[in-house]
Coordinates of C-alpha atoms (C1' of nucleotides) in Angstrom, one line a residue:
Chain K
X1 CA 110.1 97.4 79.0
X2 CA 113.0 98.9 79.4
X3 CA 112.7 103.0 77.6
X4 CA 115.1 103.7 74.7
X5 CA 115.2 106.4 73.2
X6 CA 112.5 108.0 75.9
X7 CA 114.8 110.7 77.1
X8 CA 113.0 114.3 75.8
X9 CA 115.4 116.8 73.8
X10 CA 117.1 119.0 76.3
X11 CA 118.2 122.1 75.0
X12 CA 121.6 122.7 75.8
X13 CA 122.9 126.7 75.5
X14 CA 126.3 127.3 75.5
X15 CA 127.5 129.5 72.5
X16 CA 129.2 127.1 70.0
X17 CA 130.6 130.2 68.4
X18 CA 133.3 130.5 70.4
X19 CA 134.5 127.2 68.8
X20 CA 135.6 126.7 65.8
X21 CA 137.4 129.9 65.6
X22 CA 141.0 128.4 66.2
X23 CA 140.1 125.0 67.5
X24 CA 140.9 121.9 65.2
X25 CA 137.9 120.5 64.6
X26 CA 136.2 118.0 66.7
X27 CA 134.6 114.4 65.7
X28 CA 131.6 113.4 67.6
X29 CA 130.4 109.5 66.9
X30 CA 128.1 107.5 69.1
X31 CA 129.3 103.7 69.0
X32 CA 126.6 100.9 70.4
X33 CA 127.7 97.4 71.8
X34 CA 125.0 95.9 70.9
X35 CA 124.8 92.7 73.3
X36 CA 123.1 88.9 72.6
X37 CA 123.5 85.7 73.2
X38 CA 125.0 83.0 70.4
X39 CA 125.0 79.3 71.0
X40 CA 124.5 80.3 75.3
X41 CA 127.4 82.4 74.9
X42 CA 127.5 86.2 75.4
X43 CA 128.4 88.1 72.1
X44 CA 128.9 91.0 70.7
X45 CA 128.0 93.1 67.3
X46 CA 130.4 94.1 65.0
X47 CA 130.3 96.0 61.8
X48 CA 132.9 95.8 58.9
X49 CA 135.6 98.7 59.8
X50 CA 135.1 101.1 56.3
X51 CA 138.6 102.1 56.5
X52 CA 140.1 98.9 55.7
X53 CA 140.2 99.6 52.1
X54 CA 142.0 95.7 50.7
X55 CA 140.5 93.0 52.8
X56 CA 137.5 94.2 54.0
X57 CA 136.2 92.3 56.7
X58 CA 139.6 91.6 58.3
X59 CA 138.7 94.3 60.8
X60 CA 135.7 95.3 62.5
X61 CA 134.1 98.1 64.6
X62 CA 130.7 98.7 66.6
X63 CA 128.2 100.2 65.2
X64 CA 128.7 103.9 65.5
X65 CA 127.9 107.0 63.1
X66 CA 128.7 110.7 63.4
X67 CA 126.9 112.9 65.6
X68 CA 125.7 116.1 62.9
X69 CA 124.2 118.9 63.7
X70 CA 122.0 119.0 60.6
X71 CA 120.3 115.6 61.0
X72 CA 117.6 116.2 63.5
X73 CA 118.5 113.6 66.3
X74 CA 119.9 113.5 69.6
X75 CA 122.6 111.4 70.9
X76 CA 120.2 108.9 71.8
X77 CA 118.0 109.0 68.7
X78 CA 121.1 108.6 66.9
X79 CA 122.0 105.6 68.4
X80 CA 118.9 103.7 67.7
X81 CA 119.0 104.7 64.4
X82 CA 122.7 103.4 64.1
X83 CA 121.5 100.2 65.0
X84 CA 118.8 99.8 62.9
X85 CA 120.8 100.6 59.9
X86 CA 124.0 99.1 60.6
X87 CA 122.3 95.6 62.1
X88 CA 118.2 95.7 61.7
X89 CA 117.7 95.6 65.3
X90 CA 115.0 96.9 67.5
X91 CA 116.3 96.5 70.6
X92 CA 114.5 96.4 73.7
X93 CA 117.0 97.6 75.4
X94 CA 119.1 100.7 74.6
X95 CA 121.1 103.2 77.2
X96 CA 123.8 105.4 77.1
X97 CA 127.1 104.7 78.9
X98 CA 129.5 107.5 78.9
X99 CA 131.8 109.5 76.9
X100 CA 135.4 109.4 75.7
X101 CA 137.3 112.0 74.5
X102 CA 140.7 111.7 73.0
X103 CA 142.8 113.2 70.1
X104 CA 142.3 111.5 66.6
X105 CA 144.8 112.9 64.1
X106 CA 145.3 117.0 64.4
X107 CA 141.6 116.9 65.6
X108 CA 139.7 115.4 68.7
X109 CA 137.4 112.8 68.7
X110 CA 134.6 112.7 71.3
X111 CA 132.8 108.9 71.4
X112 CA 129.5 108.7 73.0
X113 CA 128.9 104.7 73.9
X114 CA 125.5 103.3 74.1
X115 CA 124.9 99.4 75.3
X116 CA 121.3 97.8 73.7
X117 CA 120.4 93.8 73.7
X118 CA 118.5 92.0 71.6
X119 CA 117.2 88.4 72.3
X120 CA 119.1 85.8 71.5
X121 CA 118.4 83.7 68.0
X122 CA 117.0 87.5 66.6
X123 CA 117.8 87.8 62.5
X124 CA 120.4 90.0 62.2
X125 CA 120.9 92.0 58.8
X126 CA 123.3 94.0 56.7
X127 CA 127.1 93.0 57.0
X128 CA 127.5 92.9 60.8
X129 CA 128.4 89.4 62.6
X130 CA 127.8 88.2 66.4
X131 CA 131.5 87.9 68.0
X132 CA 131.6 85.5 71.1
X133 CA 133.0 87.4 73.8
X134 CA 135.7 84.9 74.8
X135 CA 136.7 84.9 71.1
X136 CA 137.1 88.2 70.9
X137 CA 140.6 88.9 73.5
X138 CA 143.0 88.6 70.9
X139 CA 140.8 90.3 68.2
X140 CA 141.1 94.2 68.4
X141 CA 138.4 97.0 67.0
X142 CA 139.5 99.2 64.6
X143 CA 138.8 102.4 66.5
X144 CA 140.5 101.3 69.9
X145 CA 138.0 103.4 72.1
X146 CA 135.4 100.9 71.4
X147 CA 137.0 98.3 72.9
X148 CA 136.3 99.7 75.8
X149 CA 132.6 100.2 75.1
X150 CA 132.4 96.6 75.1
X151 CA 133.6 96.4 78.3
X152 CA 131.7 98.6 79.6
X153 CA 128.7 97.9 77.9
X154 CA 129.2 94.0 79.6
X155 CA 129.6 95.4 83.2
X156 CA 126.5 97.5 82.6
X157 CA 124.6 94.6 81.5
X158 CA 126.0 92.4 84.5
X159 CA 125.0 94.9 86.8
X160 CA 121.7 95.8 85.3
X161 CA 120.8 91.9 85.5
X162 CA 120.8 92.2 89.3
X163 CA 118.3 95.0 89.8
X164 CA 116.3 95.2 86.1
X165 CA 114.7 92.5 84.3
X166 CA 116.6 92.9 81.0
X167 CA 117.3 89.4 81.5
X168 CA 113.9 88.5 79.8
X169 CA 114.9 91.2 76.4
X170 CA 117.6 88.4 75.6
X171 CA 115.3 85.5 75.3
X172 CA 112.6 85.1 72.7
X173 CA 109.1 84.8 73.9
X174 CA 107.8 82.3 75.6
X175 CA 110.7 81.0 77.5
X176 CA 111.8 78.8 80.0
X177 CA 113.0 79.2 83.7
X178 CA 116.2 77.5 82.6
X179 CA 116.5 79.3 79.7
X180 CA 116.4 82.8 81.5
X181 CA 118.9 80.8 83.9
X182 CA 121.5 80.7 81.3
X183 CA 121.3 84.1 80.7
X184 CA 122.1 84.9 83.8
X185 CA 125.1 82.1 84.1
X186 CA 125.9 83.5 80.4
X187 CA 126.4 87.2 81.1
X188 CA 127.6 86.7 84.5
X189 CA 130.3 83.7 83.5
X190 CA 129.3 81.5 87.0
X191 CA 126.5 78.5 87.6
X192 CA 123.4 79.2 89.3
X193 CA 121.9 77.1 91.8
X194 CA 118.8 75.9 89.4
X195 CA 116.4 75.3 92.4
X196 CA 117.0 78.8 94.2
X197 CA 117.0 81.0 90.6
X198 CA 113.3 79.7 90.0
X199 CA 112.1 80.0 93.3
X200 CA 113.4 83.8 93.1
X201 CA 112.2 84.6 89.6
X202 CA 108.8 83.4 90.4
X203 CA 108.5 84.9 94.1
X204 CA 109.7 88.2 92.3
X205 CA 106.6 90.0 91.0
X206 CA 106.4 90.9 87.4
X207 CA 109.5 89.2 86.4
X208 CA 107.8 86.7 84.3
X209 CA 104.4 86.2 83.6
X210 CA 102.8 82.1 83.0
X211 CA 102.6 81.5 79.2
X212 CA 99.1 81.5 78.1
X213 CA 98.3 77.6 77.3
X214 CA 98.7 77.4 73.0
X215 CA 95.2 76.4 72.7
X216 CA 95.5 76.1 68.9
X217 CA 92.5 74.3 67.5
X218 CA 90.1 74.6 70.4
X219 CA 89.5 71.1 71.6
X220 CA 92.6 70.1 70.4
X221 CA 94.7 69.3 73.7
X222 CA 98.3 71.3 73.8
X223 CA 100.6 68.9 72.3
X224 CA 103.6 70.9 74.0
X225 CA 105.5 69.0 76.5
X226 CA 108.5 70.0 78.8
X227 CA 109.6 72.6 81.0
X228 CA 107.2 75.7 82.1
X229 CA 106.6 78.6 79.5
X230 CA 106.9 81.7 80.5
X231 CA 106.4 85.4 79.1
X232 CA 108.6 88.9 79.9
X233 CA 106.6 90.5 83.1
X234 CA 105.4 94.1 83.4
X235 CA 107.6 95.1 86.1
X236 CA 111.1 96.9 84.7
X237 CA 113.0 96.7 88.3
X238 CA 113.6 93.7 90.6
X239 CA 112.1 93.5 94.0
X240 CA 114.4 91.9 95.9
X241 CA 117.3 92.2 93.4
X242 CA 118.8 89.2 92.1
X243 CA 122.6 89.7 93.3
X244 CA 125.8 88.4 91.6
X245 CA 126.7 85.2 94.4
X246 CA 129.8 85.6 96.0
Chain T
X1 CA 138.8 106.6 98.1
X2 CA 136.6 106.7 94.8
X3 CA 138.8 107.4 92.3
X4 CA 138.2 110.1 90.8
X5 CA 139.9 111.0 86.7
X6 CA 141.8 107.6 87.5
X7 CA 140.3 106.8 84.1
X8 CA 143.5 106.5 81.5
X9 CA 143.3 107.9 78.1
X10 CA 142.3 106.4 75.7
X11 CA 142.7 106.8 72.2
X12 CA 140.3 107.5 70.1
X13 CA 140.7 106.9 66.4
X14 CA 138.2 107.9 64.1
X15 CA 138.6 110.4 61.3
X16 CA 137.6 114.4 62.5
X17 CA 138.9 115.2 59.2
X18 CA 135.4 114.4 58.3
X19 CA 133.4 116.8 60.1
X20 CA 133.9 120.4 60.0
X21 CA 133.7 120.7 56.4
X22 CA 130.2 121.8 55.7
X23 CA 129.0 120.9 59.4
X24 CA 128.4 124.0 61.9
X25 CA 130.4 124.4 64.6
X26 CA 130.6 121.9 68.1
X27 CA 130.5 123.3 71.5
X28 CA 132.1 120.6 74.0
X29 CA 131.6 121.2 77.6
X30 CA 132.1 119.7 80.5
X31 CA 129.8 120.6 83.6
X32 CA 129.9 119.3 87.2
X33 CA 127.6 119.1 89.8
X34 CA 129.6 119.6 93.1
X35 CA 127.2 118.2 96.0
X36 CA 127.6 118.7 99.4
X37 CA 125.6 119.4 102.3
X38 CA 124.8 122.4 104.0
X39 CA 123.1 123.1 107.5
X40 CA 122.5 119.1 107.5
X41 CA 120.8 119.5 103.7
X42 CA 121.8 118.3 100.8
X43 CA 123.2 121.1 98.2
X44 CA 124.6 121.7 95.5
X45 CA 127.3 124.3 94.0
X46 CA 127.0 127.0 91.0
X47 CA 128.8 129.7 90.2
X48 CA 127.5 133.1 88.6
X49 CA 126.9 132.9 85.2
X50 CA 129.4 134.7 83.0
X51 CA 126.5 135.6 79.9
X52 CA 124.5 138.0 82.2
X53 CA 126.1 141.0 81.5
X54 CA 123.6 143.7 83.7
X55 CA 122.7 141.7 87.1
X56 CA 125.3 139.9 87.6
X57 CA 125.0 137.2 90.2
X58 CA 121.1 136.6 89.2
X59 CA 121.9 134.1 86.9
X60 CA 123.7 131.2 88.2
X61 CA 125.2 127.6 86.4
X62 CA 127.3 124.9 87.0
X63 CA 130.8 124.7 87.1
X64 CA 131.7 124.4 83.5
X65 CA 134.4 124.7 80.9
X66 CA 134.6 124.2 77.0
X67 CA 136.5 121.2 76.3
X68 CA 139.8 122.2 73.7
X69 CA 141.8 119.9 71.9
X70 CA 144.5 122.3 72.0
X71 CA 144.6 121.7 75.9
X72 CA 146.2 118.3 76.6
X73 CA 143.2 117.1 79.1
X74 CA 140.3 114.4 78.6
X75 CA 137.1 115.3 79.9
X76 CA 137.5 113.4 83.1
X77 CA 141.0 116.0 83.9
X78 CA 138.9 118.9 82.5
X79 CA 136.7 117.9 85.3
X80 CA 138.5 118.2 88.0
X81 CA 140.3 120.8 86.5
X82 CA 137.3 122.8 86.2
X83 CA 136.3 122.2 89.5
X84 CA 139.4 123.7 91.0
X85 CA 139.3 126.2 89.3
X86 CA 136.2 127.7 90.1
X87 CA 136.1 126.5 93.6
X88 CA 139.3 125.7 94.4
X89 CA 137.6 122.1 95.4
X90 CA 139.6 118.8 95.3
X91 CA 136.8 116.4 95.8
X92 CA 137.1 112.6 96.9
X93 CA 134.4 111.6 94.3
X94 CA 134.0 112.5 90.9
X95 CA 132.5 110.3 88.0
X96 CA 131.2 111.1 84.8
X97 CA 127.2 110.5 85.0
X98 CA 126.3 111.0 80.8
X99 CA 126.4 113.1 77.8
X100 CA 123.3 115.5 76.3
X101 CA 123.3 116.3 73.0
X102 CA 121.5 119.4 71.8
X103 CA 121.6 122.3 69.5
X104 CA 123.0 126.0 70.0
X105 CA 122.1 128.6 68.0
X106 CA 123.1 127.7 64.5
X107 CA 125.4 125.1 66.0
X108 CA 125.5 122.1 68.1
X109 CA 126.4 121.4 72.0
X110 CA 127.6 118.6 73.8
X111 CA 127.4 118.9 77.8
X112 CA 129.4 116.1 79.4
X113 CA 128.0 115.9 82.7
X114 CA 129.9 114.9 86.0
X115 CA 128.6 114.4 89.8
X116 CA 131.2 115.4 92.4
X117 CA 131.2 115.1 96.3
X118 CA 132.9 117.2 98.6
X119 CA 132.7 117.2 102.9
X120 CA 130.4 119.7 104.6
X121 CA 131.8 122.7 105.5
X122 CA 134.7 122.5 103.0
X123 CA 135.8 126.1 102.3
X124 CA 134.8 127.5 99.0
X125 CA 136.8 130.0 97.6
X126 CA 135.9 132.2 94.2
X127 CA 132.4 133.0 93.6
X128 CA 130.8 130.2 94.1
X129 CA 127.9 129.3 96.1
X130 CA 126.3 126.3 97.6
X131 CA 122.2 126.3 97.1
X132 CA 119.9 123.7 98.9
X133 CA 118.5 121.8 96.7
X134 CA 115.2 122.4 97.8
X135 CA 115.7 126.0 97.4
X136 CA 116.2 125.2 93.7
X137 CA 113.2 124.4 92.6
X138 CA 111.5 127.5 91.4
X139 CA 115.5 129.1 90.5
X140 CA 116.5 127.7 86.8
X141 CA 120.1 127.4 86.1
X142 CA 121.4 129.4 82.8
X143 CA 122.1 126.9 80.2
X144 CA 118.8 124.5 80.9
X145 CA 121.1 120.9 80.8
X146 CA 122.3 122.1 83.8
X147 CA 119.1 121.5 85.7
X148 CA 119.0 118.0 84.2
X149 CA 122.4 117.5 85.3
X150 CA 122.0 117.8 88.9
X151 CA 119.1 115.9 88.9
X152 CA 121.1 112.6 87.4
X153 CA 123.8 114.0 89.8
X154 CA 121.5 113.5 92.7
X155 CA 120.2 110.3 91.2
X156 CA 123.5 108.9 90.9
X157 CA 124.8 109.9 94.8
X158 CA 121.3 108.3 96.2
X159 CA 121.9 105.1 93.9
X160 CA 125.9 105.1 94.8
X161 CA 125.0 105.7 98.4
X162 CA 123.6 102.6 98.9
X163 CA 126.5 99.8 97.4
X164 CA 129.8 102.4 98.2
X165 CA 131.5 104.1 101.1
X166 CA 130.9 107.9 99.1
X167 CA 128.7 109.0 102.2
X168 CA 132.0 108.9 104.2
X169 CA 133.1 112.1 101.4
X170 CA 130.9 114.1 103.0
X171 CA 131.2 114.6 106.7
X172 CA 134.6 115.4 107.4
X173 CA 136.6 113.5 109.8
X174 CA 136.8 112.5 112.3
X175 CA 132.7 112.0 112.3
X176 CA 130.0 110.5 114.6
X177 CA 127.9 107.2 113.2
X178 CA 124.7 109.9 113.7
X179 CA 126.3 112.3 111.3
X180 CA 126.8 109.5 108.7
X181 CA 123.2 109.0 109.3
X182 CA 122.0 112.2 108.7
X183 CA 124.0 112.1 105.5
X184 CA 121.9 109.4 104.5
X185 CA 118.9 111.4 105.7
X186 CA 119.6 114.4 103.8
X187 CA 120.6 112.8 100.1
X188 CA 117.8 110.4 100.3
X189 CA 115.1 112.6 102.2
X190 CA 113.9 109.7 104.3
X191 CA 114.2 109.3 108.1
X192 CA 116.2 106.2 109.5
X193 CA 115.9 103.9 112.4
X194 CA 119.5 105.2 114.3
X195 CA 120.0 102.0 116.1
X196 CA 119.8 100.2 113.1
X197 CA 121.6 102.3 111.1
X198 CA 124.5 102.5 113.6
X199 CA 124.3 98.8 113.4
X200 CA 124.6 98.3 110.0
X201 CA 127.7 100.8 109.2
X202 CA 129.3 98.9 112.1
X203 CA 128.9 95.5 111.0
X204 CA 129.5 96.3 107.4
X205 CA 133.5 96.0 106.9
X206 CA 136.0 98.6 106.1
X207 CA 132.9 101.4 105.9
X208 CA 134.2 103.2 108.8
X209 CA 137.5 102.4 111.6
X210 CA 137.1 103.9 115.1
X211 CA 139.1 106.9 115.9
X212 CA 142.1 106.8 117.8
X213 CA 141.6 108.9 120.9
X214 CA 143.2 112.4 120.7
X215 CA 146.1 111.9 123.2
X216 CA 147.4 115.2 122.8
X217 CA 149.8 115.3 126.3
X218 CA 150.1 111.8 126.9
X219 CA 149.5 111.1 130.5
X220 CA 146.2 113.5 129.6
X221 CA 142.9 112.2 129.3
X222 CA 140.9 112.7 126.5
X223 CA 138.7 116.2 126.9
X224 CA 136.0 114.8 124.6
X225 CA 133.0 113.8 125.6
X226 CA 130.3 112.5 123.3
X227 CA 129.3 110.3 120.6
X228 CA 132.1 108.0 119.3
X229 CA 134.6 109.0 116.7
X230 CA 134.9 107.1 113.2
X231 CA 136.9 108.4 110.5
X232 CA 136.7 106.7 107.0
X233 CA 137.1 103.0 106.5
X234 CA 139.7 101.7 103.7
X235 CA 136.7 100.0 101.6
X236 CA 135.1 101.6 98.7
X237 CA 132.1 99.2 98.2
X238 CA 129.7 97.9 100.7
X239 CA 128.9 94.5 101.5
X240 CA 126.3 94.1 102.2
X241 CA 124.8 97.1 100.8
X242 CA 122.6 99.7 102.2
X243 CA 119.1 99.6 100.3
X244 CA 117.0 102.2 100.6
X245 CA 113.8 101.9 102.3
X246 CA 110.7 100.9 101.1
Chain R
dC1 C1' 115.6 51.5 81.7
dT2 C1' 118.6 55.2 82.6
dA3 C1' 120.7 59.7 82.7
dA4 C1' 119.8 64.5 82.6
dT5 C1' 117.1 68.1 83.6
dA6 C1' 112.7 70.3 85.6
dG7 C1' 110.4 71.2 89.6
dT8 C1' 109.0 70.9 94.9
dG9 C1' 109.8 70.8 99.9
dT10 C1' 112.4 72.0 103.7
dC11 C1' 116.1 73.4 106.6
dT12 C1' 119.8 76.8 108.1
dA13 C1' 122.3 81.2 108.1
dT14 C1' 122.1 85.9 107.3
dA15 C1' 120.3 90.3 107.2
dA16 C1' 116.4 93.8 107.9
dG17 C1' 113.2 96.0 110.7
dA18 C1' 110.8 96.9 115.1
dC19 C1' 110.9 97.8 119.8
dA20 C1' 112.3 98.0 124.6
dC21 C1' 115.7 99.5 127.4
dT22 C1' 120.1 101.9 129.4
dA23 C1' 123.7 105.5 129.1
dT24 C1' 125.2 110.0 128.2
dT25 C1' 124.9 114.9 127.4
dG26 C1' 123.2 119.7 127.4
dT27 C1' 119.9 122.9 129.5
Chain I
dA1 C1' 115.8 116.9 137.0
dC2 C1' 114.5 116.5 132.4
dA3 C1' 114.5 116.0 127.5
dA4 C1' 117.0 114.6 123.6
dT5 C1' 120.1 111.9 121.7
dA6 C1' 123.6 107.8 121.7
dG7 C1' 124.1 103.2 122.1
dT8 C1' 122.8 98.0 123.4
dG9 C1' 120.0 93.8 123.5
dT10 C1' 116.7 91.0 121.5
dC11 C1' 112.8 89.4 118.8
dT12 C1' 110.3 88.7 114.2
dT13 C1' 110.3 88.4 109.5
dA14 C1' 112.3 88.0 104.9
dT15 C1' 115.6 86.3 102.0
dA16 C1' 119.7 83.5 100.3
dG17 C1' 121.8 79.3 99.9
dA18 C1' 122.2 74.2 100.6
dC19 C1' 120.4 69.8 100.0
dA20 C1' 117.2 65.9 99.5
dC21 C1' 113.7 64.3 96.9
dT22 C1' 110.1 63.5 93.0
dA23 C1' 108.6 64.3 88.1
dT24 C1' 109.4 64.5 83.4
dT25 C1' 111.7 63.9 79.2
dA26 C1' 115.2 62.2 75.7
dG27 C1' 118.1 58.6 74.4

DNA sequence: CTAATAGTGTCTATAAGACACTATTGT
DNA sequence: ACAATAGTGTCTTATAGACACTATTAG
């Protein structure tokens, strides 16, 4: 579905001699909000911050790793790779937001954010831990630019949820109609109409796609009962949108 | 209107201590793509670029600058600052579109890109020049990002043209509703239907407010004769939008 | 059985697009 | 006068949202 990681290297030319020379030197991390839903909720990734040398896990961070020249990786490569070390995850979903630059010590620090989304109920590995958005006002990131990621990375997602189908990357296969309604209600914080939202969905082509019956045996009759299943459609943009109400 | 380096700093925390030990050297720029339109087409402005020692004025690039921590600017200030600079343009709409990562020689670059707006017919000062975008296509800009960088510029002002008030940044005022139109025309290349247009913009709140008749004497009638007069409405988003067609 | 949720049918309001027509302006 | 553009009226179709109703499932 959605292409991360697609974007082909661009060469960029200006002389990077001409830095270096005088200039403190300069810091160049990519940081990812990686985005899923926990218990219906919307949440958040979060690393242990490595700084905190006594109680470790009293503060956390996004994902995020330095930007080197040496390894052979882009921004965006980085950032999937970030993720896959830091949390296991794959994600179906991965896209640059912008760039913050700011002073860090007697140097400057330039953070490249990146938002991704995983489906929710996806094994997550290593030392990171899923953060409830609503639990997380009081609690501050170590590195205070990424608090703004998240941010960011959540209006992104609200807004790509009215004109993508990224909706279907935080479900697991096959889902319900309901099920892809929470994730709207989730990331959007208000109650859809349920009759209206499946209406849409289905008169949207390639939005979702009817789950293949589980004919397991052969004979054997599906012993599956309750709502609709349903699979992630082909189509990557919505046509009409869904739009936020209001 | 938009606002443009409204963005406040923020701090960035983590450790550039860290790099610049063994790492080559980072090049930081920032590069904008100032669009405006030109003989009712859309275009965009470079400057000549400085590398070309024999012909000058053969080689042309964006309106760039290397980002210093020494000067006390983020990117988004460096921006504008950039943009004055080299064209002595203030514009109404400047936004950071997204960050390319590539290598540079033996070092690294980092091209922070930004899309900017300004009215047709603005005065340019410095050596600047505006180029049609159509005119472009066989013409490469010096360092390659730049290329990529006004096509996400363009792809950003079609996409923001349809849920904001930007194409008001770029007829100046006061303007007719046909002129709007033909702004519309020119960024997304597409004919529209003028009564419906006119229609729309009219029935769509705070886009634009009629302008107040140019009583000059007093007891003098207005010399102007013509299409009406609209100058820019007080709202920054549209509801509802204007989709594209198709 | 009953409550809660899933799913269908239908009506209304709003907005988009097409088209016919009148008004104004420049040549 | 004529052609081109500006502006108005109105109709058709598509979509959003509201609501009433039936079907299914879990307790």
């Amino acid at each position: 579905m959605m292409a991360a990681r697609s974007m082909t290297r661009t060469a960029v030319d200006p002389d990077p001699a001409a830095v270096g020379r005088h200039e403190p030197p300069v810091a160049v991390e990519v940081a990812v909000a990686l985005l899923t839903l926990r218990q219906g909720r919307l949440a958040v990734l979060a690393v242990p911050a490595a700084d905190e040398g006594g109680a470790s896990g009293a503060v956390w961070q996004l994902p995020s790793g330095p930007w080197r020249t040496s390894a052979n990786l882009d921004a965006d490569g980085l950032a999937a790779d970030v993720l896959d070390t830091s949390t296991g995850a794959k994600p179906f979903f991965l896209e640059q937001l912008r760039t913050y630059t700011g002073r860090a010590g007697r140097g400057a620090a330039v953070t490249i954010a990146y938002v991704a989304v995983i489906p929710e109920g996806t094994a997550i590995v290593g030392r990171s831990r899923a953060f409830a958005l609503d639990d997380l006002d009081g609690m501050g990131f170590l590195p205070t630019v990424h608090e703004r990621v998240v941010d960011d990375a959540v209006e992104r997602l609200r807004s790509k949820l009215e004109y993508t189908t990224v909706a279907t990357s935080l479900v697991s296969e096959p889902f319900t109609i309901p099920e892809l309604r929470r994730v709207y209600e989730a990331v959007w914080g208000v109650p859809l109409h349920p009759a209206n939202f499946r209406r849409k969905v289905l008169a949207t082509p390639g939005f979702v796609s009817p789950a293949p019956e589980t004919g397991d045996g052969g004979g054997v009759p599906d012993e599956r009962r309750g709502p609709d299943l349903h699979l992630r459609g082909t189509a990557a943009l919505l046509h009409p949108a869904m739009l936020r109400p209001q």
